[in-house]
Coordinates of C-alpha atoms in Angstrom, one line a residue:
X158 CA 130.5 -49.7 -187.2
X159 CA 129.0 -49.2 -183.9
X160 CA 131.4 -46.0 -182.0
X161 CA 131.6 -44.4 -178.6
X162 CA 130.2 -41.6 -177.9
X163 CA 130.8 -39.4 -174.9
X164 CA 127.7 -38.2 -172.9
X165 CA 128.3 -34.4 -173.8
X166 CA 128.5 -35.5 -177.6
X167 CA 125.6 -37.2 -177.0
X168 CA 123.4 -34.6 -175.3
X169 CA 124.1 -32.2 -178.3
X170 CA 123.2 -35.2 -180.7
X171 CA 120.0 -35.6 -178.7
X172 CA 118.9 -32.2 -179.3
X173 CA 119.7 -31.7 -183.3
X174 CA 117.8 -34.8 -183.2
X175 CA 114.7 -32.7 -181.5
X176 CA 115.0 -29.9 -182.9
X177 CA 111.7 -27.5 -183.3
X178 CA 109.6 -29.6 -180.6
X179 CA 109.8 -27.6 -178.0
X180 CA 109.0 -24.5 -180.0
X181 CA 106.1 -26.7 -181.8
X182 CA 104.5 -27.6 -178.0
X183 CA 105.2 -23.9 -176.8
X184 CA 103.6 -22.9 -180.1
X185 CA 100.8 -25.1 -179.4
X186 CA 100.6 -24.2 -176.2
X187 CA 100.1 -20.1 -176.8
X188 CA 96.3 -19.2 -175.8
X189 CA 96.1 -16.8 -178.1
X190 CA 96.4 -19.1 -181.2
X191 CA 93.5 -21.0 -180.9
X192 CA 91.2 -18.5 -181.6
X193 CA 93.0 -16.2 -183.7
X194 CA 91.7 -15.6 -187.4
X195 CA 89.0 -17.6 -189.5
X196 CA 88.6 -21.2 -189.6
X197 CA 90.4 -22.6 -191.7
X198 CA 88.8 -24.7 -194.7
X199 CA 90.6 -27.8 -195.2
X200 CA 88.2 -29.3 -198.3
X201 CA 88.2 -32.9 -197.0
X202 CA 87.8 -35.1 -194.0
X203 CA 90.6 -33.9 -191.5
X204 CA 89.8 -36.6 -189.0
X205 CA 90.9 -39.8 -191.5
X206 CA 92.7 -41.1 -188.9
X207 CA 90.5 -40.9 -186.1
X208 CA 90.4 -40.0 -182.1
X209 CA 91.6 -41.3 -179.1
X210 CA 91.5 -40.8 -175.3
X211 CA 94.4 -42.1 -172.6
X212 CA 95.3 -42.4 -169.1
X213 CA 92.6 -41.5 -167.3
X214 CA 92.5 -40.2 -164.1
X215 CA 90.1 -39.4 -161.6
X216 CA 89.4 -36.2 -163.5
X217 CA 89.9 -36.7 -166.7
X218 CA 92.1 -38.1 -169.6
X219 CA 94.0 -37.1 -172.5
X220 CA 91.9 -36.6 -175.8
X221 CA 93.9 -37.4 -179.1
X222 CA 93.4 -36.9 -182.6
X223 CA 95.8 -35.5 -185.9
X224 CA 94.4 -33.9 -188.9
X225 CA 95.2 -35.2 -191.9
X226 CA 93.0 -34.8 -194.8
X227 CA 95.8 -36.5 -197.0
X228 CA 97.1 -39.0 -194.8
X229 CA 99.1 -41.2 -196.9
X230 CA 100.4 -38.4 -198.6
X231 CA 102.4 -36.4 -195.9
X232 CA 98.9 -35.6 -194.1
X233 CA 97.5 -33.0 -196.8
X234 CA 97.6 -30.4 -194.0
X235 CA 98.4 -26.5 -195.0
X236 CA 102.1 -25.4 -193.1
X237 CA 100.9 -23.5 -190.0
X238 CA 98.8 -24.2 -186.9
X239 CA 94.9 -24.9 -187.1
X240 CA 92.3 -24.1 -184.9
X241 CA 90.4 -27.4 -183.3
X242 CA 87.8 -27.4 -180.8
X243 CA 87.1 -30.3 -178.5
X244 CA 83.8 -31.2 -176.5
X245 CA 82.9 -33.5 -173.5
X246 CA 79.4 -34.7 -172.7
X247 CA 77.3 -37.3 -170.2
X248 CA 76.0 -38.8 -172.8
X249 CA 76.8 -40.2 -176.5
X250 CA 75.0 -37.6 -178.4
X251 CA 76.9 -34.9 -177.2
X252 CA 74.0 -32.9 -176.0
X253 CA 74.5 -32.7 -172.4
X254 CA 77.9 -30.8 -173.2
X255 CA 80.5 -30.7 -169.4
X256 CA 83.5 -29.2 -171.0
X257 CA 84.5 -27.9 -174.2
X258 CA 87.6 -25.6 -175.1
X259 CA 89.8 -24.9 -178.4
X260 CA 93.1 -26.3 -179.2
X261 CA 96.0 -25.7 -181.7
X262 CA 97.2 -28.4 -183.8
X263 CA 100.7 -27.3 -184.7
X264 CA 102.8 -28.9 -188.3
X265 CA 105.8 -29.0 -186.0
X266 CA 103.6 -32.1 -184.6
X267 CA 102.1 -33.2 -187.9
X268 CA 99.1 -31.3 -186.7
X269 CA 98.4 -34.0 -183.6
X270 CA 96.4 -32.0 -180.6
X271 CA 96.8 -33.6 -177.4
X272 CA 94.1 -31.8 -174.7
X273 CA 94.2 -33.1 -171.1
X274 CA 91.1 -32.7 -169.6
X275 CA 90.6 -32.1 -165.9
X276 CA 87.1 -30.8 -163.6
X277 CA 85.6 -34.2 -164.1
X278 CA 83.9 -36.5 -161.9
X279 CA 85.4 -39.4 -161.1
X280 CA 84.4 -43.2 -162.0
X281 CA 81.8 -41.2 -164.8
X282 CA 81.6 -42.5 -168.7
X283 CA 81.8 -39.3 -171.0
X284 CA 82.0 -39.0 -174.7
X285 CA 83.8 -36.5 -176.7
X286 CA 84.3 -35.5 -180.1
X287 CA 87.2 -32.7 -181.7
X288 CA 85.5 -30.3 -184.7
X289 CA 87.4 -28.1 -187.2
X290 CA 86.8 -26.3 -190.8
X291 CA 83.7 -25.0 -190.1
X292 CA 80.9 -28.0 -189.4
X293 CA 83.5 -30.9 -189.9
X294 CA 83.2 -33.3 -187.0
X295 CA 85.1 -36.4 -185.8
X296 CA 83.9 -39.2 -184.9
X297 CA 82.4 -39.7 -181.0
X298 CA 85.1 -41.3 -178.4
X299 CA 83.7 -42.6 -175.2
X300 CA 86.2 -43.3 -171.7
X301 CA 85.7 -43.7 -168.4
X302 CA 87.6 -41.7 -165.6
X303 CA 89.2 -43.3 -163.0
X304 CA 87.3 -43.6 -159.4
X305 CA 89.0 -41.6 -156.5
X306 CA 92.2 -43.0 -155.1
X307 CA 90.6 -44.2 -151.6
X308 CA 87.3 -45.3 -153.5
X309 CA 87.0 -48.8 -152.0
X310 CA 86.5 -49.8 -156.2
X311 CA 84.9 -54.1 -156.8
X312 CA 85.7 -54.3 -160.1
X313 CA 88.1 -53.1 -162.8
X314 CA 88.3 -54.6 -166.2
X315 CA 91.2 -54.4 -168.4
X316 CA 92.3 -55.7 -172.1
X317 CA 96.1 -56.7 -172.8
X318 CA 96.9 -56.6 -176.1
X319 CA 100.1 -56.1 -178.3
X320 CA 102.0 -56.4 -181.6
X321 CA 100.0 -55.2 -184.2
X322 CA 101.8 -55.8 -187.7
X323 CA 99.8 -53.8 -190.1
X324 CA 100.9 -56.2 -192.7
X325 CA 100.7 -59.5 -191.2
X326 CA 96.5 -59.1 -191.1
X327 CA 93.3 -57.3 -190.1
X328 CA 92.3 -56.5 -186.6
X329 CA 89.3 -58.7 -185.5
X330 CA 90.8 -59.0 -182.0
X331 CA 90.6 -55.2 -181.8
X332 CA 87.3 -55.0 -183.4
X333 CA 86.3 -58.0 -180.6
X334 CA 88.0 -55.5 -178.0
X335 CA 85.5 -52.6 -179.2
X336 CA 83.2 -54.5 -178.3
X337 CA 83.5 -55.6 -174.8
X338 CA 83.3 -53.3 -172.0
X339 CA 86.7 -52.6 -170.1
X340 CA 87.7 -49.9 -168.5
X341 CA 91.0 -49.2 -170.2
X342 CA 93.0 -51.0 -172.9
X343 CA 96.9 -51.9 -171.8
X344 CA 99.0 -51.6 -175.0
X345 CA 102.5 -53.2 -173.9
X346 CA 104.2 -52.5 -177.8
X347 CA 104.6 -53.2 -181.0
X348 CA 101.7 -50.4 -181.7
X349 CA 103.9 -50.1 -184.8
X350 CA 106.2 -52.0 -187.5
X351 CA 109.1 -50.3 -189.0
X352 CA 109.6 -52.9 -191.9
X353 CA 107.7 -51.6 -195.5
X354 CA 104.2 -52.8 -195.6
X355 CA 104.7 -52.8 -199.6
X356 CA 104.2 -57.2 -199.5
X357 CA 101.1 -57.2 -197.2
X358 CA 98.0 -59.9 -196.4
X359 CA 95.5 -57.5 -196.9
X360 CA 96.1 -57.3 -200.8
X361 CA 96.7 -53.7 -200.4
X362 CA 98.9 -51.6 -203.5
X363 CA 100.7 -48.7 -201.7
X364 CA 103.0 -45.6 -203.3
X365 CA 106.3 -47.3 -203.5
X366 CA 108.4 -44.9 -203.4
X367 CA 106.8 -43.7 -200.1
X368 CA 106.6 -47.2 -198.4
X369 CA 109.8 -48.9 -199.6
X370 CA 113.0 -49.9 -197.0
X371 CA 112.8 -50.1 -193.4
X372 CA 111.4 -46.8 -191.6
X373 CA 114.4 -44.6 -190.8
X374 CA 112.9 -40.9 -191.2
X375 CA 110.7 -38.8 -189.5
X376 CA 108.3 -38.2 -192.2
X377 CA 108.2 -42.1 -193.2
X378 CA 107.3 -43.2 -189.3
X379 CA 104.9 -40.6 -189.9
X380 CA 103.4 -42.2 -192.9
X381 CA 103.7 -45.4 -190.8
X382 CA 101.6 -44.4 -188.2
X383 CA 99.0 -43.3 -191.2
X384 CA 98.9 -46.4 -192.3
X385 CA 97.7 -48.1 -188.7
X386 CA 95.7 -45.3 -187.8
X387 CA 93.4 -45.7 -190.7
X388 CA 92.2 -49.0 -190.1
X389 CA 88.8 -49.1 -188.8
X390 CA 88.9 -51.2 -186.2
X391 CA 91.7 -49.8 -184.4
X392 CA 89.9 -46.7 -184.4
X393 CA 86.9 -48.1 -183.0
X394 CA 88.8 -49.6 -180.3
X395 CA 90.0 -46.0 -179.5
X396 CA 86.7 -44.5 -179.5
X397 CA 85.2 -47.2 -177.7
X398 CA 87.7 -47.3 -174.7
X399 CA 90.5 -45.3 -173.2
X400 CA 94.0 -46.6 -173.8
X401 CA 97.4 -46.2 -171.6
X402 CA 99.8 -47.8 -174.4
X403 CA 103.7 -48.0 -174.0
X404 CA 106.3 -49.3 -176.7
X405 CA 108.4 -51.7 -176.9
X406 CA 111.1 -51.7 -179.7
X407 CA 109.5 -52.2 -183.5
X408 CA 108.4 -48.3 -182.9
X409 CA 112.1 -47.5 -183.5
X410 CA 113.8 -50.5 -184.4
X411 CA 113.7 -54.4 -184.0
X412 CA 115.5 -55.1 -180.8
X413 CA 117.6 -52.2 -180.0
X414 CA 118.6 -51.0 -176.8
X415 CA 118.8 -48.0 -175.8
X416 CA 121.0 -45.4 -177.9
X417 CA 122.8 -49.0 -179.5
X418 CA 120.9 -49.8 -182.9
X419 CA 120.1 -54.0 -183.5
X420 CA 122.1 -54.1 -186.9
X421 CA 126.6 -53.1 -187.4
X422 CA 127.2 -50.7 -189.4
X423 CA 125.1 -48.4 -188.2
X424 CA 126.4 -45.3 -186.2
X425 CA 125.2 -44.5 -183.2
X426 CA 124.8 -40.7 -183.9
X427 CA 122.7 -41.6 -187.1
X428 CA 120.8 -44.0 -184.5
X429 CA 119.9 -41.2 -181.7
X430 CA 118.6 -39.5 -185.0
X431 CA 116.5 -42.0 -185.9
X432 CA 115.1 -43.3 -182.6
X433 CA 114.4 -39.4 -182.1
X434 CA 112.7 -39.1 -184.6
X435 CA 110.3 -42.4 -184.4
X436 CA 109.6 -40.9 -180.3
X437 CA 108.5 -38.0 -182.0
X438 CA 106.1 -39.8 -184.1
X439 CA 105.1 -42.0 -181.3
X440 CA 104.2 -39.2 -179.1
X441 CA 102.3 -37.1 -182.6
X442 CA 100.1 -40.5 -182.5
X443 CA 98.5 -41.8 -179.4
X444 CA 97.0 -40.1 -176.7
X445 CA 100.2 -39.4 -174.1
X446 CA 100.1 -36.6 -171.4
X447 CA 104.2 -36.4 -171.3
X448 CA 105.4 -34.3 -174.4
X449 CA 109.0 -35.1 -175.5
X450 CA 111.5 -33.7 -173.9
X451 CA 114.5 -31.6 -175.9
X452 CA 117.3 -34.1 -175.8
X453 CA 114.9 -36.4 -178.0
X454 CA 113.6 -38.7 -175.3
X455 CA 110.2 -39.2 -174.0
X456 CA 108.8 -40.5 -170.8
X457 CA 106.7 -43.6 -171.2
X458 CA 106.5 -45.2 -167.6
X459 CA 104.3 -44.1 -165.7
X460 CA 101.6 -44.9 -163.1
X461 CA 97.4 -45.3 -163.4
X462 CA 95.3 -46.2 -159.9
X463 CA 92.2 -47.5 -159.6
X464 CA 90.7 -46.6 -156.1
X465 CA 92.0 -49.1 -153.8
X466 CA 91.8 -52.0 -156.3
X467 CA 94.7 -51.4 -158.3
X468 CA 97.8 -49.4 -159.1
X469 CA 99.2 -49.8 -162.3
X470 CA 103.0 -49.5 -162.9
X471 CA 104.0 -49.4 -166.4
X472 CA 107.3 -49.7 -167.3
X473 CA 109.5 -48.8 -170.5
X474 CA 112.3 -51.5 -171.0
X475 CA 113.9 -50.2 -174.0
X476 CA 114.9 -46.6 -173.5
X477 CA 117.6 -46.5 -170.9
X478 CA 118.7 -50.5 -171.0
X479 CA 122.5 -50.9 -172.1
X480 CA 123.3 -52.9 -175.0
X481 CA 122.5 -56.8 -174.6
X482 CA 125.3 -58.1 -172.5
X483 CA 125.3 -61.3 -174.1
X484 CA 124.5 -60.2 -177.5
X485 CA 121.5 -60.1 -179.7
X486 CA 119.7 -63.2 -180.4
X487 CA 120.0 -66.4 -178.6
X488 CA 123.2 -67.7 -177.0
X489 CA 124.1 -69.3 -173.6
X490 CA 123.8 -67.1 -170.6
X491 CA 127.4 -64.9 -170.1
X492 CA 128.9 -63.3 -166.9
X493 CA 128.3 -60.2 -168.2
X494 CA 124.2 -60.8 -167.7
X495 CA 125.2 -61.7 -164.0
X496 CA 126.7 -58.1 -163.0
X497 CA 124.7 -56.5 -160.6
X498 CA 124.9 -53.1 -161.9
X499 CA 123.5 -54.5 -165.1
X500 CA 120.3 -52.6 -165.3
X501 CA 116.9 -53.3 -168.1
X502 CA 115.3 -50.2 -166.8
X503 CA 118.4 -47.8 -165.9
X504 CA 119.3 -46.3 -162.7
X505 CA 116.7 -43.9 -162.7
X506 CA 113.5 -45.8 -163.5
X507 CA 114.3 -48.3 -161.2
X508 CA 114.4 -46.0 -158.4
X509 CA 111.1 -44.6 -159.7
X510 CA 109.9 -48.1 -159.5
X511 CA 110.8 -49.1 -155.9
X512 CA 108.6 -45.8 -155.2
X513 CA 105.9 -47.0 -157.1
X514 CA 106.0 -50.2 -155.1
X515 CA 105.5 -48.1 -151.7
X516 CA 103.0 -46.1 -153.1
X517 CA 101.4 -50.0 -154.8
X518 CA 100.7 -50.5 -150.5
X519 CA 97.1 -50.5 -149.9
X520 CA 95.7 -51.4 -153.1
X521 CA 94.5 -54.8 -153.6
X522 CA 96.5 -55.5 -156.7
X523 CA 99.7 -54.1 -157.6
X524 CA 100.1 -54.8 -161.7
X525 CA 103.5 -54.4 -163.5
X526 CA 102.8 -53.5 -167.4
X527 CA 105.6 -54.2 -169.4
X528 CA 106.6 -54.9 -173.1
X529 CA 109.0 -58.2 -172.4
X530 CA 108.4 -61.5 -171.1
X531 CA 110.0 -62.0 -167.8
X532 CA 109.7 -65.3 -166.8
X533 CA 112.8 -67.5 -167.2
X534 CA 112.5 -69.8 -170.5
X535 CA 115.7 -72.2 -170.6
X536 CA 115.5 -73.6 -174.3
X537 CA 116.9 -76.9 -174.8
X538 CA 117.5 -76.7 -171.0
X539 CA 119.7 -79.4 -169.7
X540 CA 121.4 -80.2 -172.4
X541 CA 125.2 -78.6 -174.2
X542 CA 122.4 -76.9 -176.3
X543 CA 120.5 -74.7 -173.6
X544 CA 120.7 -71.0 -174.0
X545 CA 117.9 -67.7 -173.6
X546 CA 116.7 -65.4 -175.4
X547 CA 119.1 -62.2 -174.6
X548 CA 116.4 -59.1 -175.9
X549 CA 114.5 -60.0 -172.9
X550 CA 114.2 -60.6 -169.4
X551 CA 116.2 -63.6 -169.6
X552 CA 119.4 -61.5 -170.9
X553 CA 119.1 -58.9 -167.9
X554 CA 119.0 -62.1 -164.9
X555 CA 120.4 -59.3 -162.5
X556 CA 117.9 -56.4 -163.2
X557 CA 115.2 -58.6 -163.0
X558 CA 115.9 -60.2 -159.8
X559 CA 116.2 -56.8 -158.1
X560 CA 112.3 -56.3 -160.0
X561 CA 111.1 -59.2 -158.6
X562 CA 112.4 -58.4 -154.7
X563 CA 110.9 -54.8 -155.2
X564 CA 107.5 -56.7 -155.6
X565 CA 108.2 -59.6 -153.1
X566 CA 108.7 -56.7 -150.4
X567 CA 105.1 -55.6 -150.8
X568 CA 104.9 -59.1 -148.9
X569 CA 100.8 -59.0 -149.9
X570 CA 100.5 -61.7 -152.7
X571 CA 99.0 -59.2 -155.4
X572 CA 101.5 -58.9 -157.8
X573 CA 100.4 -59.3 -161.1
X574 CA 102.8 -58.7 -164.6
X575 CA 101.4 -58.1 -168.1
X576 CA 103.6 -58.1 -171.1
X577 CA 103.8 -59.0 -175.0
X578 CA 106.2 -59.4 -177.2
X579 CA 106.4 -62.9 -178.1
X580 CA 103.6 -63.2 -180.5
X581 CA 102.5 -66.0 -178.0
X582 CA 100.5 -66.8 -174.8
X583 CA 102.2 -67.3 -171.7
X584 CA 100.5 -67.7 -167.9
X585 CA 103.9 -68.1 -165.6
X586 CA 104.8 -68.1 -161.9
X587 CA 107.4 -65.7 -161.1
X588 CA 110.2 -66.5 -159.2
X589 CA 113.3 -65.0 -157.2
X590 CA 115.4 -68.2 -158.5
X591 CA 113.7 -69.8 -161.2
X592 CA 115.8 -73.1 -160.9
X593 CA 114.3 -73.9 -157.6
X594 CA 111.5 -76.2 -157.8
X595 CA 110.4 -75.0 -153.8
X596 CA 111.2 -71.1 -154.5
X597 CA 108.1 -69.2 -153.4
X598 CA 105.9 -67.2 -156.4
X599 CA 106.5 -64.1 -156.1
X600 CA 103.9 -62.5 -158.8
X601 CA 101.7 -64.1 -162.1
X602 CA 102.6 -63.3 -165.3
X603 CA 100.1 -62.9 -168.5
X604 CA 102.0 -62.6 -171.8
X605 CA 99.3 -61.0 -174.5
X606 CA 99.4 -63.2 -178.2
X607 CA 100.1 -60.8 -180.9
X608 CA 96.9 -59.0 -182.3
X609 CA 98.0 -59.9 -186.0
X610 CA 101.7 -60.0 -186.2
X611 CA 103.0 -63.2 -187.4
X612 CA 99.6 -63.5 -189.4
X613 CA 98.0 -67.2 -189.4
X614 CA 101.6 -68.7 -189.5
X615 CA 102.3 -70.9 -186.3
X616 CA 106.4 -70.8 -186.2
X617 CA 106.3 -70.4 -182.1
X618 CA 104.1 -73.4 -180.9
X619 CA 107.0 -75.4 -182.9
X620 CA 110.0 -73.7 -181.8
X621 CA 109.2 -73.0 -178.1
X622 CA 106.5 -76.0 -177.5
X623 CA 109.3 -78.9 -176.6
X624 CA 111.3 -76.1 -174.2
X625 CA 107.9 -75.2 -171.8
X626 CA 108.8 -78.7 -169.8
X627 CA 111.6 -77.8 -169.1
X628 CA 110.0 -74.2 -167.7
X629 CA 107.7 -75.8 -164.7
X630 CA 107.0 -72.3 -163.5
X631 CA 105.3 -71.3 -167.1
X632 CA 101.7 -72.9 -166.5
X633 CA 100.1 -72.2 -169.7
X634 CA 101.6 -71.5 -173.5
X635 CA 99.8 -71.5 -177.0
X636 CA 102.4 -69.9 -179.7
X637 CA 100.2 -70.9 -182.6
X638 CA 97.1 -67.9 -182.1
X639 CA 96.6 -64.2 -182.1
X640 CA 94.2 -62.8 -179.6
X641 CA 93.8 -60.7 -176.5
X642 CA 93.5 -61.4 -172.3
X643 CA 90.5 -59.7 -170.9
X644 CA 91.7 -59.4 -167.2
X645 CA 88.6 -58.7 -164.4
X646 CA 90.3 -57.5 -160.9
X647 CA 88.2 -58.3 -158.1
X648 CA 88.3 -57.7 -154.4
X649 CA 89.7 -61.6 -154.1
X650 CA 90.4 -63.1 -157.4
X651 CA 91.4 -62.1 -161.1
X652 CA 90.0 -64.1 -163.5
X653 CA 91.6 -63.9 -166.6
X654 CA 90.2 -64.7 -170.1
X655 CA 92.4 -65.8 -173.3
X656 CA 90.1 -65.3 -176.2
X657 CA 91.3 -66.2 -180.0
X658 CA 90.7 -64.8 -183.5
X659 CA 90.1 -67.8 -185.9
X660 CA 92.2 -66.0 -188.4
X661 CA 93.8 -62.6 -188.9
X662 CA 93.4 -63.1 -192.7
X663 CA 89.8 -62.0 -192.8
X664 CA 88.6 -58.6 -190.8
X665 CA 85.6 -60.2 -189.9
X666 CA 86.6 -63.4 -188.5
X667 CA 85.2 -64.5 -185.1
X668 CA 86.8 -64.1 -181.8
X669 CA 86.4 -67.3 -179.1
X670 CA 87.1 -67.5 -175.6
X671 CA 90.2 -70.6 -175.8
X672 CA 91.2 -70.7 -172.0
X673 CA 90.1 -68.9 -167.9
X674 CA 92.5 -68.8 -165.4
X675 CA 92.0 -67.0 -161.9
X676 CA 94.5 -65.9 -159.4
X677 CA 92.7 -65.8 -155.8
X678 CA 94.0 -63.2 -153.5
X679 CA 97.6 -63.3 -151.2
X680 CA 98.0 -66.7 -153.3
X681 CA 100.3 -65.9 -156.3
X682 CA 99.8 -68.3 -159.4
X683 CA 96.9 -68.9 -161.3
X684 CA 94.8 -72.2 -161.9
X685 CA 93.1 -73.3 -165.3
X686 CA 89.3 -73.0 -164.6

């Protein structure tokens, strides 16, 4: 069962749980490694699981990729660091060359090389590829840097997307993200599954000894992350467009929170372990510019800004929350969820955040990226049946209210917050005090549909679909498709585009534009167009 454990008992769990990743970031780290010796010859393809680039900047971004010849087989990489060189260009065939440099990719980080690129010009697109063992070459990766902070900026284009169950389906609404231009994909979680992809949709036969149970070990979230990373539309989304991704909690373990696991029976010091362990894996696998720290936690929130267009706050809502107050699942609301000191983000982030509000003054549009939905949703309100959903916003009332005031105060009408989770479509007004009808809209919410998770199945229309009338303040829901929001900010409006895979069964199945919405200007809520 589920113990106490005292913060200096938890510290030194914290660290046996990271132990060797700060050496392996040091090690990687040492400019002397990367050139030392031959190159090394690794027989086969070492970029199976392609490249990525993230959270760009004015002068650059952070360029990803992990060799793994082998990669469903513990990566197939020899047990010491290897040389990789990296290259940015103007232009797609890598012939007008702006940067290049070398790069160590260390086993203590299943050979992942994350190189954060500065000296660029801002608002540019580049291109870049990584190269090792002699002539082997990666793929080309395009992104575009960010324009300068006081660049008055028209236009900035963003995907939302989320949950991506490898085993629910294929990824056409990533393959339909490839191919639009945006600026920057928003990942708000569920990059990853922890259950065993053994029974999949895709017809796929796996090692079953490798793949079987739930994803506990470092070396199996490892696997895991294989597993994504080699399907071919996810990495063409990653070569077409930067990412900034953040996770919510199937990267560890279905609705946990914090240090306090989602089943009994499970300790927490085996937990801290474990959710070490799949932060590791998370950070070994998408293109991050915070390493992980040595008491096994890793920063996710973070900020991006766009010129004077946008800031973008995103926000991790799983690492530092307490356990549910009311409990896991569904229940009516308890005192407990009412307690002002009740905090989703913890003490520290949310003092991070009310500074990233003040620094959010200025910029046209201030958008919140999140993992939860945080609009209010009473289910069977009214009646001896009514209770929420406690994993998200709804079981942390108190923390969100304080949220909500720290965007109110910006007093400009430009909020705007992005989330997932819900394997469903939301467009929602958000409110101080959702239970009155004349409260003023504070921000818009867009809740991304799942990218495959849940497959074709429609469980959610059903379930949710007779509670949204009694949830005025949610203006739009479909909990039947998987798709993606393509969000244009403009100096005045947002217009905001729901587009819909016809099924997640087939890879190549079309992608359709099902709903527009825009949001005007110092008018929060958004109208069907």
């Amino acid at each position: 069962m589920r113990g106490p454990v005292d913060p200096e008992s938890r510290r030194r769990l914290l660290r046996m749980a990271w132990q060797g990743t700060g050496a392996a970031i040091a090690l990687a780290a040492m400019p002397g490694l990367a050139t030392a010796g031959p190159r090394p010859r690794l027989g086969r393809d070492p970029f199976t699981l392609g490249i990525a680039a993230g959270d760009p900047d004015p002068q650059g971004a952070v360029l990803w990729t992990r060799l793994a010849p082998d990669p469903l087989n513990g990566g197939g990489m020899p047990s010491r660091a290897v040389s990789v060189r990296w290259f940015v260009a103007e232009d797609p065939g890598m012939r007008r060359l702006v940067q290049r440099g070398v790069a160590a990719a260390a086993p203590e980080l299943a050979h992942s090389v994350h190189v954060e690129v500065n000296g660029l010009r801002p608002g540019r697109d580049y291109y870049y590829r990584f190269a090792c063992d002699g002539d082997e070459e990666s793929a080309v990766g395009h992104f575009r840097t960010a324009p300068l902070l006081d660049m008055q900026l028209q236009q900035l284009r963003l995907a939302l997307c989320t949950c991506q169950a490898w085993n629910s389906g294929y990824y056409p609404v990533l393959r339909d993200i490839a191919q639009s231009d945006v600026d920057l994909v928003l990942h708000a979680g569920d990059y990853l599954y922890e259950y065993s992809p053994l029974q999949n949709a895709r017809g796929r036969t796996l090692d079953a000894e490798r793949f079987s149970g739930e994803t506990v070990s470092l070396q199996r979230y490892r696997d895991q992350y294989a597993l994504y990373k080699l399907d071919p539309d996810l990495q063409a989304a990653h070569a077409a467009h930067a990412f900034a991704v953040i996770w919510d909690d199937h990267e560890v373990q279905n609705d946990y929170s914090g240090i306090h696991p989602e089943k009994p029976g499970v300790s927490t010091e085996d937990f801290i372990v474990r959710r070490a362990a799949a932060y590791r894996a998370f950070y070994e696998h998408l293109p991050m510019r915070s390493a992980p720290t040595g008491n096994g936690g890793l920063r996710v929130h973070r900020r991006l800004r766009y010129g004077d267009l946008a800031q973008l706050t995103l926000l991790d809502c799983r690492q530092f929350r307490p356990a549910n107050p009311c409990g896991v699942g569904e229940s009516p609301r308890c005192d407990a969820a009412l307690d002002p000191r009740m905090s989703m983000l913890g003490a520290g982030q949310e003092a991070w955040f009310a500074q990233s509000m003040a620094a959010a003054q200025g910029t046209r549009w201030n958008v919140v990226v999140q993992q939860l939905l945080m609009a209010q949703l009473r289910l069977d309100g009214g009646t001896p049946r009514e209770r929420f959903w406690n994993d998200a916003w709804d079981g942390y009332p108190a923390a969100r209210k304080r949220l909500l005031q720290a965007l109110q105060a910006g007093g400009q009408g430009n909020a705007i917050v992005l989330g997932g989770d819900w394997h469903s479509s939301f467009v929602n007004d958000l409110k101080l005090d959702f239970d009155a009808a004349n409260a003023p809209v504070v921000a818009t919410e867009f809740i991304a549909p799942a990218i495959s998770s849940g497959g074709d199945d429609t469980p959610y229309g059903p379930y949710y679909g007779p509670s949204i009338p009694q949830n005025p303040h949610i203006r739009y829901f479909d909990g039947d498709r998987r798709g993606w929001w393509k969000l244009q900010l403009n100096r005045q409006t947002v217009d905001a585009e729901l587009r819909f895979a016809d099924s997640v069964l087939r890879a190549d199945a079309p992608v359709r534009t099902a709903a527009r919405f825009q949001l005007a200007h110092g008018r929060p809520g958004a109208l069907p167009v």
